[in-house]
mmCIF file of C-alpha atoms in Angstrom:
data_model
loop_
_atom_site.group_PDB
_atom_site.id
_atom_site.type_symbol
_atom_site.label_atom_id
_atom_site.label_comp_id
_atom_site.label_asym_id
_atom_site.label_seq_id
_atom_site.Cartn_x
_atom_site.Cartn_y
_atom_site.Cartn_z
ATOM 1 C CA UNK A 7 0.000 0.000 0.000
ATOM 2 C CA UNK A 8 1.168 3.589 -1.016
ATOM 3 C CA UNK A 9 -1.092 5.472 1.947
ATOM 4 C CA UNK A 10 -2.936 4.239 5.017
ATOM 5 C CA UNK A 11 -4.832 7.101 6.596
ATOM 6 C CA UNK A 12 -8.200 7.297 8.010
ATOM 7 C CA UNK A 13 -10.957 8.075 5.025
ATOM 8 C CA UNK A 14 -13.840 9.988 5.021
ATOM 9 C CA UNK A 15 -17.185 8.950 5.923
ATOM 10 C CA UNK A 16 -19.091 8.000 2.734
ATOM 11 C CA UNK A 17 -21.185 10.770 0.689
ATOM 12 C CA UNK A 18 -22.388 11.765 -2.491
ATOM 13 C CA UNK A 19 -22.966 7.956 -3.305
ATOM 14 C CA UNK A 20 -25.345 7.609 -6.379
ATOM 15 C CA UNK A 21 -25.686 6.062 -9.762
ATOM 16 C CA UNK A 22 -23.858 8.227 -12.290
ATOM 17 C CA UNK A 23 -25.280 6.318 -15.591
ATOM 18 C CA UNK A 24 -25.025 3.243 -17.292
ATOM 19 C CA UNK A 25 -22.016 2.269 -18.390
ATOM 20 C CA UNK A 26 -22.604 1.315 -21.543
ATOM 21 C CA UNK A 27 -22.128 -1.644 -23.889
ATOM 22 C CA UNK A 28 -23.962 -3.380 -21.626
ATOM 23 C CA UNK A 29 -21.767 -2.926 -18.529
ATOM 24 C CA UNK A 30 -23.225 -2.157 -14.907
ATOM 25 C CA UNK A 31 -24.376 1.074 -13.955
ATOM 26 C CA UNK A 32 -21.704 3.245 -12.851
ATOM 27 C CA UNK A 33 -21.658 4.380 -8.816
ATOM 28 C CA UNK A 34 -19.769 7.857 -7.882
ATOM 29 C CA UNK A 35 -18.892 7.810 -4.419
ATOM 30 C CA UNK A 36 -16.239 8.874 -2.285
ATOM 31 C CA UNK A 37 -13.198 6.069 -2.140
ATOM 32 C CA UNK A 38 -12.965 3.491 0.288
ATOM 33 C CA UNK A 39 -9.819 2.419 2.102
ATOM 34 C CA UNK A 40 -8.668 -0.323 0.089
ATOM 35 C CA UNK A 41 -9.367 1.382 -3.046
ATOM 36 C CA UNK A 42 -6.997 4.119 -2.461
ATOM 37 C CA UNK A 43 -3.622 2.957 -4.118
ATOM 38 C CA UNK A 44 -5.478 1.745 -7.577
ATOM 39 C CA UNK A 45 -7.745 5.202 -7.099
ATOM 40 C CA UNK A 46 -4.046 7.568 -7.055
ATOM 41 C CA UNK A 47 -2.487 5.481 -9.775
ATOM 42 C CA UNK A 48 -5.824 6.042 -11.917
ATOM 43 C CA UNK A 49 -5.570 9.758 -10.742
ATOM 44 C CA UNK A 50 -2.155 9.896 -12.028
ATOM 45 C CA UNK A 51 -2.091 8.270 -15.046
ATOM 46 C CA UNK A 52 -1.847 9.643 -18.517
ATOM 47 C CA UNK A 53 -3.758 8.800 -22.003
ATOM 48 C CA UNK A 54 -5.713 6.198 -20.382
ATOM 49 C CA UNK A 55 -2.597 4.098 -18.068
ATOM 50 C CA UNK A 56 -2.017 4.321 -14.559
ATOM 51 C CA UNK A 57 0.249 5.929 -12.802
ATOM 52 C CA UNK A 58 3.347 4.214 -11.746
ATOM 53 C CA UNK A 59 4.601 3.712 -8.237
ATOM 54 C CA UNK A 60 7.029 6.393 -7.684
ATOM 55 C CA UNK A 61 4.506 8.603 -9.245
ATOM 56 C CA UNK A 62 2.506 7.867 -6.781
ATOM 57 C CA UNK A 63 4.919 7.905 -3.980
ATOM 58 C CA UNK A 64 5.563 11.741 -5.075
ATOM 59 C CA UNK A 65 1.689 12.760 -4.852
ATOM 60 C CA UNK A 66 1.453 11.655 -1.152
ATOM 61 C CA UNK A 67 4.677 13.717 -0.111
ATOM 62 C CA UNK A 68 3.020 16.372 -1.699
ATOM 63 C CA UNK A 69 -0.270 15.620 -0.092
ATOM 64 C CA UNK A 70 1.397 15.427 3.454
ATOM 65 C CA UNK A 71 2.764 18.229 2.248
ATOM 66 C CA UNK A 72 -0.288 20.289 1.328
ATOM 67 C CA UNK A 73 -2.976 18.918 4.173
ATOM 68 C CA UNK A 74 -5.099 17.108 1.075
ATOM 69 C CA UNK A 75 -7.230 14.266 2.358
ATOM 70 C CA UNK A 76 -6.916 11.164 -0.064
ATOM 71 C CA UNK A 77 -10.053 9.775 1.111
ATOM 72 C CA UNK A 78 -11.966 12.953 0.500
ATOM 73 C CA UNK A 79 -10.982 11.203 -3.912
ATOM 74 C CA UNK A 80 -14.486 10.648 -5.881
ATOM 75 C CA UNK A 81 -14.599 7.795 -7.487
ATOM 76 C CA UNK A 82 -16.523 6.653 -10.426
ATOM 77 C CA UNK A 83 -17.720 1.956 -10.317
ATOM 78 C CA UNK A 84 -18.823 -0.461 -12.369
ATOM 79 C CA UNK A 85 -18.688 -3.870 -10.656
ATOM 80 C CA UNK A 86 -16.006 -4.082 -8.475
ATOM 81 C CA UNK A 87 -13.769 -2.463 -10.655
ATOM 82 C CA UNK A 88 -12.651 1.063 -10.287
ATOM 83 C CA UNK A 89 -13.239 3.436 -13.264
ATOM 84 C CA UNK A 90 -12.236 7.048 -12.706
ATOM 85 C CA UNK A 91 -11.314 9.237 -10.014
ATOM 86 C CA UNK A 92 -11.114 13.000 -9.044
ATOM 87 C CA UNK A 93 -9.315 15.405 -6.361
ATOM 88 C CA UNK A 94 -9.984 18.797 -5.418
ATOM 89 C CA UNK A 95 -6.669 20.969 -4.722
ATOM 90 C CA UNK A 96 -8.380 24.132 -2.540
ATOM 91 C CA UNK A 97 -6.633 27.079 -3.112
ATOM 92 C CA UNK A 98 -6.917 29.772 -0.252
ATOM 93 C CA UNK A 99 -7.579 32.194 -3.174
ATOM 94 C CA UNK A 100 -11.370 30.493 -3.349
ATOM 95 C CA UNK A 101 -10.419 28.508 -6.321
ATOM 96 C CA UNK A 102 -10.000 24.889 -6.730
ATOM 97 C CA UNK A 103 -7.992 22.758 -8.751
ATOM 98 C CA UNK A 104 -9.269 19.290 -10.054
ATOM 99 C CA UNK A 105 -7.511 16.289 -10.419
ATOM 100 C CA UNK A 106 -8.458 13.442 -12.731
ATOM 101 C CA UNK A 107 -7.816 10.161 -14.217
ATOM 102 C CA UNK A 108 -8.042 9.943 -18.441
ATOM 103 C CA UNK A 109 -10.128 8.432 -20.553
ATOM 104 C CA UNK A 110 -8.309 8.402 -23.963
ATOM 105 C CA UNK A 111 -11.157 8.122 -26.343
ATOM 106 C CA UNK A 112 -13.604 6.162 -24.244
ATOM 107 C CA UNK A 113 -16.752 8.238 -23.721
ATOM 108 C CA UNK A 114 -18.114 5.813 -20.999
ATOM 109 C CA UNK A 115 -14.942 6.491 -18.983
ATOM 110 C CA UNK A 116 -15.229 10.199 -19.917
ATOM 111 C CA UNK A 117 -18.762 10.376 -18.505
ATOM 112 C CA UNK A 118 -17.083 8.036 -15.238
ATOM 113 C CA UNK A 119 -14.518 11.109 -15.123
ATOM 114 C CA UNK A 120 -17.101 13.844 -15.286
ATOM 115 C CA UNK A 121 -19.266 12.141 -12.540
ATOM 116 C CA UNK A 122 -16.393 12.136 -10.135
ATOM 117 C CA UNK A 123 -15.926 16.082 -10.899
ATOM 118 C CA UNK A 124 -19.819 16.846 -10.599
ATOM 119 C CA UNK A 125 -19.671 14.991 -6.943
ATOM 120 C CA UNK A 126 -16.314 16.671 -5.837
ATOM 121 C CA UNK A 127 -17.830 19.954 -6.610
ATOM 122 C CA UNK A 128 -21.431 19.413 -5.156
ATOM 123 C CA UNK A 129 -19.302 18.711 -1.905
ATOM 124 C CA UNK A 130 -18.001 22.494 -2.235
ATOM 125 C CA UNK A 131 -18.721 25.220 0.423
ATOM 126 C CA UNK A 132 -20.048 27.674 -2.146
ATOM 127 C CA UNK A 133 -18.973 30.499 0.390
ATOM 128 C CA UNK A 134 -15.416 29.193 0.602
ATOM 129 C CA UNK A 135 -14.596 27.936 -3.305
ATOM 130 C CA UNK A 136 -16.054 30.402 -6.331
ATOM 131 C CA UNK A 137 -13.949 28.421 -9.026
ATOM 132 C CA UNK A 138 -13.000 25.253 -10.046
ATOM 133 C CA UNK A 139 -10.587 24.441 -12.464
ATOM 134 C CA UNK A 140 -9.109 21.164 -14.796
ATOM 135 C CA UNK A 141 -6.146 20.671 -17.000
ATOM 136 C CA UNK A 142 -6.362 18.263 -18.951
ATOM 137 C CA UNK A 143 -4.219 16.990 -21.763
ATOM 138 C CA UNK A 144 -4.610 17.915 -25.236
ATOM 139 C CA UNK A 145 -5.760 14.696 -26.744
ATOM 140 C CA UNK A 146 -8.384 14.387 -23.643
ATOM 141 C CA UNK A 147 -10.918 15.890 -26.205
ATOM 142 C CA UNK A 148 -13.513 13.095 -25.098
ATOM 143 C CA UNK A 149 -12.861 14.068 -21.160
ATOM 144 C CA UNK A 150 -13.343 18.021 -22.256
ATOM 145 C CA UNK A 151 -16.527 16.965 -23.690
ATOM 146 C CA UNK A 152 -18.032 15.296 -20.766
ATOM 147 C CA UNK A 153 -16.906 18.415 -18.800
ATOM 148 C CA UNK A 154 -18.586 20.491 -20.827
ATOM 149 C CA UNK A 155 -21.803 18.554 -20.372
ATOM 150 C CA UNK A 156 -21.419 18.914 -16.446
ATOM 151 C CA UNK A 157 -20.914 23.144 -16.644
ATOM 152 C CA UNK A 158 -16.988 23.373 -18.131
ATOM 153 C CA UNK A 159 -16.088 26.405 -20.046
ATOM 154 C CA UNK A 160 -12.907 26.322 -22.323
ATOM 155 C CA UNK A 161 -10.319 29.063 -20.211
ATOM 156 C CA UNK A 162 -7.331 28.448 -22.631
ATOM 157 C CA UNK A 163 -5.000 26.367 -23.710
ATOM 158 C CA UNK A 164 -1.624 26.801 -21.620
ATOM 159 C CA UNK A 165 2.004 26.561 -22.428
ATOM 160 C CA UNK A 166 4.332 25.594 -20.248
ATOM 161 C CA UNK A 167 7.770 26.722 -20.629
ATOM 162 C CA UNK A 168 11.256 26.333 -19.051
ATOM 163 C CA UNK A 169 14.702 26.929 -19.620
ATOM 164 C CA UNK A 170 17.944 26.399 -17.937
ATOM 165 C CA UNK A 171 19.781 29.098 -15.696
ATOM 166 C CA UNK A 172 23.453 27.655 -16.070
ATOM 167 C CA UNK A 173 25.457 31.050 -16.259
ATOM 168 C CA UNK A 174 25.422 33.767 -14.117
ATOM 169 C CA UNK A 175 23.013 36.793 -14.773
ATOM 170 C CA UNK A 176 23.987 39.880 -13.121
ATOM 171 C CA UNK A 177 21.133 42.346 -11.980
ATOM 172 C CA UNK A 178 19.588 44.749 -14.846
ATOM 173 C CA UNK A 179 19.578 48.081 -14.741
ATOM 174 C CA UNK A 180 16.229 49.742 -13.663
ATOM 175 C CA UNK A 181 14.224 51.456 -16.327
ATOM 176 C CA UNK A 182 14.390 54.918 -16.233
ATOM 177 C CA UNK A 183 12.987 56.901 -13.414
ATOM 178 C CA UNK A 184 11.719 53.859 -11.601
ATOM 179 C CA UNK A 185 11.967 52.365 -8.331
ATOM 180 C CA UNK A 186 11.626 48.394 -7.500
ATOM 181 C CA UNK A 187 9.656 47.346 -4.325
ATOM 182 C CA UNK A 188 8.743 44.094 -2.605
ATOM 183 C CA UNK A 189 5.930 42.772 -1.216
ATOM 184 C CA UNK A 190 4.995 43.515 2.458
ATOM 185 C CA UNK A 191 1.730 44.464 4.398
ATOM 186 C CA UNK A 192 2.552 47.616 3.339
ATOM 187 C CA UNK A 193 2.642 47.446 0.010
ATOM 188 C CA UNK A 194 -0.236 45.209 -0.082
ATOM 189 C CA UNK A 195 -2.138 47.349 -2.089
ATOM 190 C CA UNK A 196 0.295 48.665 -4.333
ATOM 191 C CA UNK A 197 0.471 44.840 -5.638
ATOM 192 C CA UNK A 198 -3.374 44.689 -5.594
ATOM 193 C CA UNK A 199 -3.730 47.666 -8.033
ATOM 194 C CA UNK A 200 -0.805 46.822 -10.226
ATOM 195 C CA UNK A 201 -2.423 43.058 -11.033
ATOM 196 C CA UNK A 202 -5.574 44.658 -11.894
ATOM 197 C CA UNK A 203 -4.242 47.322 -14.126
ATOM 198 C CA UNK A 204 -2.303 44.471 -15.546
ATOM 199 C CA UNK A 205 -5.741 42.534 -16.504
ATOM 200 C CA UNK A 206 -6.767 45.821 -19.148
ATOM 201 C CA UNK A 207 -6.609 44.308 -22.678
ATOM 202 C CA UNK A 208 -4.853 41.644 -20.967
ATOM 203 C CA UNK A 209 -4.471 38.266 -23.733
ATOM 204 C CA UNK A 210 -3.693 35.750 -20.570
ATOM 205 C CA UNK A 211 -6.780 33.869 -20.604
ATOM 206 C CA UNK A 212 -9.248 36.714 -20.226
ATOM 207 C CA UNK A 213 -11.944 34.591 -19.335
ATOM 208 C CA UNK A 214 -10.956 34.883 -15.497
ATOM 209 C CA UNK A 215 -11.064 39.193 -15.874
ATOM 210 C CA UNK A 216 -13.236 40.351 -13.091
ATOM 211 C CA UNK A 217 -14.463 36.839 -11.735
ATOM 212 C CA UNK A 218 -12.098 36.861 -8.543
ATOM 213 C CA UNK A 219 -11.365 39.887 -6.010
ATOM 214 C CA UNK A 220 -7.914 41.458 -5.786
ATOM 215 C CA UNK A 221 -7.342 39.639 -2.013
ATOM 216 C CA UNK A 222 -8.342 36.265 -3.890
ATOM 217 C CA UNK A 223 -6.039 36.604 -6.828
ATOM 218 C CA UNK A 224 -3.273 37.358 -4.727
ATOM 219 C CA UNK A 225 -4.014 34.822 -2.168
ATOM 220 C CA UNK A 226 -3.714 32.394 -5.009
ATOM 221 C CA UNK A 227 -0.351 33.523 -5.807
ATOM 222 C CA UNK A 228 0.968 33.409 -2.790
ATOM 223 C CA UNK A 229 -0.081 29.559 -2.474
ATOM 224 C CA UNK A 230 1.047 28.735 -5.942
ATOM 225 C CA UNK A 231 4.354 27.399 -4.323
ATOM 226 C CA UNK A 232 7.186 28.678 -1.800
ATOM 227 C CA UNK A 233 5.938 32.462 -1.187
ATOM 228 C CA UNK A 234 9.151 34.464 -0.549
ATOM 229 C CA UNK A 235 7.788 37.841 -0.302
ATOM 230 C CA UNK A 236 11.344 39.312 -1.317
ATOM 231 C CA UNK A 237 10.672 37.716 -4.547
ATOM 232 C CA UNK A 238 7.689 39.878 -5.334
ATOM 233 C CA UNK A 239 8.538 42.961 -7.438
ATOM 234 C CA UNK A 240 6.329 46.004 -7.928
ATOM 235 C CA UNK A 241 7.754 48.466 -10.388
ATOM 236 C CA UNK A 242 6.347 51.958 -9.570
ATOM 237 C CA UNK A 243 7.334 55.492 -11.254
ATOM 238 C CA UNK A 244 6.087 58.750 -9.750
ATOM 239 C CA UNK A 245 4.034 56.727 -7.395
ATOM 240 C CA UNK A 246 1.834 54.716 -9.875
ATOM 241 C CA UNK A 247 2.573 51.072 -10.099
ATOM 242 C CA UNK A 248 3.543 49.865 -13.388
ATOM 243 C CA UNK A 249 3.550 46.232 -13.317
ATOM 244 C CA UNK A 250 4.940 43.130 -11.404
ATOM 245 C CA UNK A 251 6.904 39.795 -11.257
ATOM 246 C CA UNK A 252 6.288 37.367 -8.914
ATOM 247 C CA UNK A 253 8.886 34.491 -8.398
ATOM 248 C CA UNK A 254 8.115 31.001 -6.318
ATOM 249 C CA UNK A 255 11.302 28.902 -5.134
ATOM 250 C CA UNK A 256 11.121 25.369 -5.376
ATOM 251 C CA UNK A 257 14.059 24.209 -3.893
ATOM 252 C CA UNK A 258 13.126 20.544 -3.691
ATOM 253 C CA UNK A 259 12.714 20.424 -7.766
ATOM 254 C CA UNK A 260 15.606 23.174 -7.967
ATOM 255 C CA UNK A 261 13.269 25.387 -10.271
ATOM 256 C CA UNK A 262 12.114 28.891 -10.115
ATOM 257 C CA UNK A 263 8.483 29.710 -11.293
ATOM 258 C CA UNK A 264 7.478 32.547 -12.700
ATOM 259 C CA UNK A 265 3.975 32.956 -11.294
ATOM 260 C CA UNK A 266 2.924 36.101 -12.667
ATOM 261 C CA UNK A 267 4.468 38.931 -14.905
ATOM 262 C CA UNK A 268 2.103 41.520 -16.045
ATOM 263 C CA UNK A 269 2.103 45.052 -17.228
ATOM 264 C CA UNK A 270 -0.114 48.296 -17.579
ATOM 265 C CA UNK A 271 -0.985 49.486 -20.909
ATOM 266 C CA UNK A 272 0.800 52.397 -19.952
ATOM 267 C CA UNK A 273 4.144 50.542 -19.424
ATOM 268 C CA UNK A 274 3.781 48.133 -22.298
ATOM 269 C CA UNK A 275 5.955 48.518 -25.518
ATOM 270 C CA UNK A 276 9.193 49.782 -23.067
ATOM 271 C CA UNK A 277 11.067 46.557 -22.881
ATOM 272 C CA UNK A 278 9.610 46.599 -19.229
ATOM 273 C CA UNK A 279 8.991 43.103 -19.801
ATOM 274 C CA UNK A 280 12.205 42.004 -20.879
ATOM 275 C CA UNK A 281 13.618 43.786 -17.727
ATOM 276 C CA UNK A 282 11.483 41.425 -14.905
ATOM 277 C CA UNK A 283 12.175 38.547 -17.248
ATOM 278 C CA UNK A 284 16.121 39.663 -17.011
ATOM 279 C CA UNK A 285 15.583 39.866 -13.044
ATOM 280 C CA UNK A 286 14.121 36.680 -12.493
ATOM 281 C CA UNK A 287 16.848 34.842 -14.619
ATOM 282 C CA UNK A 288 19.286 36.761 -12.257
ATOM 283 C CA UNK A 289 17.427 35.241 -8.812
ATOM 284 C CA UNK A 290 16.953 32.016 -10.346
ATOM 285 C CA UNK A 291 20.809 31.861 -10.401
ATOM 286 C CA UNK A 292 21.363 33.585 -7.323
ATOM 287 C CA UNK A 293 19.735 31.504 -5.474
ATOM 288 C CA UNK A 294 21.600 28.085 -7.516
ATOM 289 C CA UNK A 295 17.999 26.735 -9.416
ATOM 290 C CA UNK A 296 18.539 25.421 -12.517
ATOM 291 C CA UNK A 297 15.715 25.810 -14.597
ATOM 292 C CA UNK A 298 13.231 29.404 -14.834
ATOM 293 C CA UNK A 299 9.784 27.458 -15.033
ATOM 294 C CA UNK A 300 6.492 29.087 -15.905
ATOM 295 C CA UNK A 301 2.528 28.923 -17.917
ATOM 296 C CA UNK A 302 1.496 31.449 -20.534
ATOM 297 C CA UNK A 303 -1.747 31.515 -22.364
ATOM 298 C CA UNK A 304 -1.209 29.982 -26.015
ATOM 299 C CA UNK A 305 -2.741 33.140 -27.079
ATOM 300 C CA UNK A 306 -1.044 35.770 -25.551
ATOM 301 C CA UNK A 307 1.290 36.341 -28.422
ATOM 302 C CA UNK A 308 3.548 38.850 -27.479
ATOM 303 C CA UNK A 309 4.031 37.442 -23.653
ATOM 304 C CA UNK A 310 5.240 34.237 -25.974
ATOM 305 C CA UNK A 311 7.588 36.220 -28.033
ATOM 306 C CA UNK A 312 8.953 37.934 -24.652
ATOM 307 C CA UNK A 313 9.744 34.451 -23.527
ATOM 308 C CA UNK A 314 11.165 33.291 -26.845
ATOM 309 C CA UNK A 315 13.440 35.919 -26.368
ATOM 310 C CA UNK A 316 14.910 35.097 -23.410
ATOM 311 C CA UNK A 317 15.194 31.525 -23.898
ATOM 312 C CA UNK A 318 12.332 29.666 -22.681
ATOM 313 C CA UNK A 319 10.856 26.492 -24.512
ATOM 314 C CA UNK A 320 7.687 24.728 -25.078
ATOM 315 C CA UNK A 321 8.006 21.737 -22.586
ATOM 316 C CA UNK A 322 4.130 20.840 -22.822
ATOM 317 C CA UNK A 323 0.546 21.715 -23.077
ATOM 318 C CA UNK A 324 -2.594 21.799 -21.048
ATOM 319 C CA UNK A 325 -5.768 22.540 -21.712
ATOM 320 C CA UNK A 326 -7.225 24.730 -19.405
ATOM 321 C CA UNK A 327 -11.029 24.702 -18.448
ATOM 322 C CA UNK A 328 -13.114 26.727 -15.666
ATOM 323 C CA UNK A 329 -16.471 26.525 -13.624
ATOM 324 C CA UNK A 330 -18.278 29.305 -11.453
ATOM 325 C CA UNK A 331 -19.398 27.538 -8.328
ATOM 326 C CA UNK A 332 -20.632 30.636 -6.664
#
């Protein structure tokens, strides 16, 4: 066994739909003890295969790690075998991320999959999670589907990028005029207002514009990964806050994340981007990671050609999909 912890009493246990071809009807309930291990290697698994062992080993460090409850995992039945399987990831920023199994092309297991999400997110407290969000891999089209049945919107498709910091960078020079400042209580707000003036005519996926207050989005952020508030940048000139980088350590993985870079329309078009992209190649090797890591909307064209520049690479893809709970 992977994981022995005490589960959850049992809820949200109903009949999903027949499985077709003739197969039992399909139950969606939360997962029992014994069903854990096969219900993590389904959650990890990729075009339809399980997850292997030290796959799963990883997740439940990083569930210790996080406070997630394995047994609070939906799972989809026929028979006595186990079909699909979900996990909610709650974000303090009122946002949750869902995990799931894959179905390849298999619509029955697609509508297993989309069961397990409906459940999970029925469990929500609507007062305490506003959004819920999947990734799932590009050739999941049959998965997106039966998400889209169950209330899915299409958010974007996302590229992740990464590129190794092997040399040193030394610290850019500050545009013109222009002071840097960290995060603190203090400058709380400062941050606040420079995300939102970053979201104007924004092209990273717009769908999310105005769905989530300022505290939430940068609550979020904060719990994306290791939040070092002296990795926060504000730039600010004659007071007003032109836009910010925000950096997450991950010292285990020895990678540093870009969480967010974003820009006023005021700032954009002055190589202001190419500066925080400069800087956080510069922490990244002062503080010995080896590989600047971060997401950009497929879309956002010129945040791609920023990266480009500064030698990023597509590592892989997501597709990106999003549900208003509250």
């Amino acid at each position: 066994m992977v994981l022995s912890e005490p589960m959850c009493g049992l809820s949200n246990f109903f009949r999903w739909r027949d499985a077709g071809n003739g197969s039992p009807a399909c139950l969606v309930r939360l997962v029992e003890q014994p069903e854990v291990d096969d219900a993590l290697r389904l959650l990890l698994g990729s075009g339809g295969h399980r997850g292997d062992d030290h796959a799963a080993r990883d997740f439940v460090r990083f569930a210790h790690h996080r406070n997630l409850d394995l047994g609070s995992m939906h799972v989809a039945v026929s028979g006595n075998k186990l079909l699909a399987s979900s996990l909610a990831i709650l974000s303090p920023g009122k946002t949750a991320l869902l995990m799931t199994s894959t179905a390849g092309t298999v619509t029955a297991i697609a509508d297993a999959i989309a069961g397990c999400v409906q459940a999970t997110c029925d469990g929500f407290n609507r007062t305490q999670t506003h959004l819920a969000q999947l990734l799932l891999e590009p050739a999941e089209v049959t998965t997106a589907a039966a998400m889209r049945r169950v209330g899915f919107a299409d958010l974007a498709t996302l590229i992740y990028l990464q590129r190794p910091v092997i040399r040193t960078f030394v610290m850019p020079t500050l545009p013109n005029n222009t002071e840097l400042v960290t995060y603190s209580e203090m400058t709380h707000h400062l941050f606040g207002r420079a995300i939102l003036a970053s979201y104007d005519e924004s092209l990273d996926c717009p769908p999310l514009h105005g769905r989530r207050e300022v505290d939430d989005i940068l609550a979020g952020h904060k719990s994306a990964g290791e939040f070092s508030p002296d990795l926060w940048f504000c730039l600010v000139r004659d007071g007003a806050p032109l836009g910010v980088l925000l950096l997450s350590p991950s010292r285990s993985h020895g990678t540093m994340e870009l969480v967010y870079v974003g820009l006023s329309v005021a700032a954009r078009g002055q190589r202001i981007g190419d500066y925080f992209l400069a800087l956080a190649l510069h922490h990244a090797h002062a503080q010995s990671l080896g590989h600047l890591t971060l997401a950009v909307d497929a879309a956002n064209v010129p945040a791609l050609r920023l990266y480009h520049r500064h030698g990023l690479a597509e590592v892989h893809r997501r597709d990106a999909m999003l549900m208003e709970l509250a």
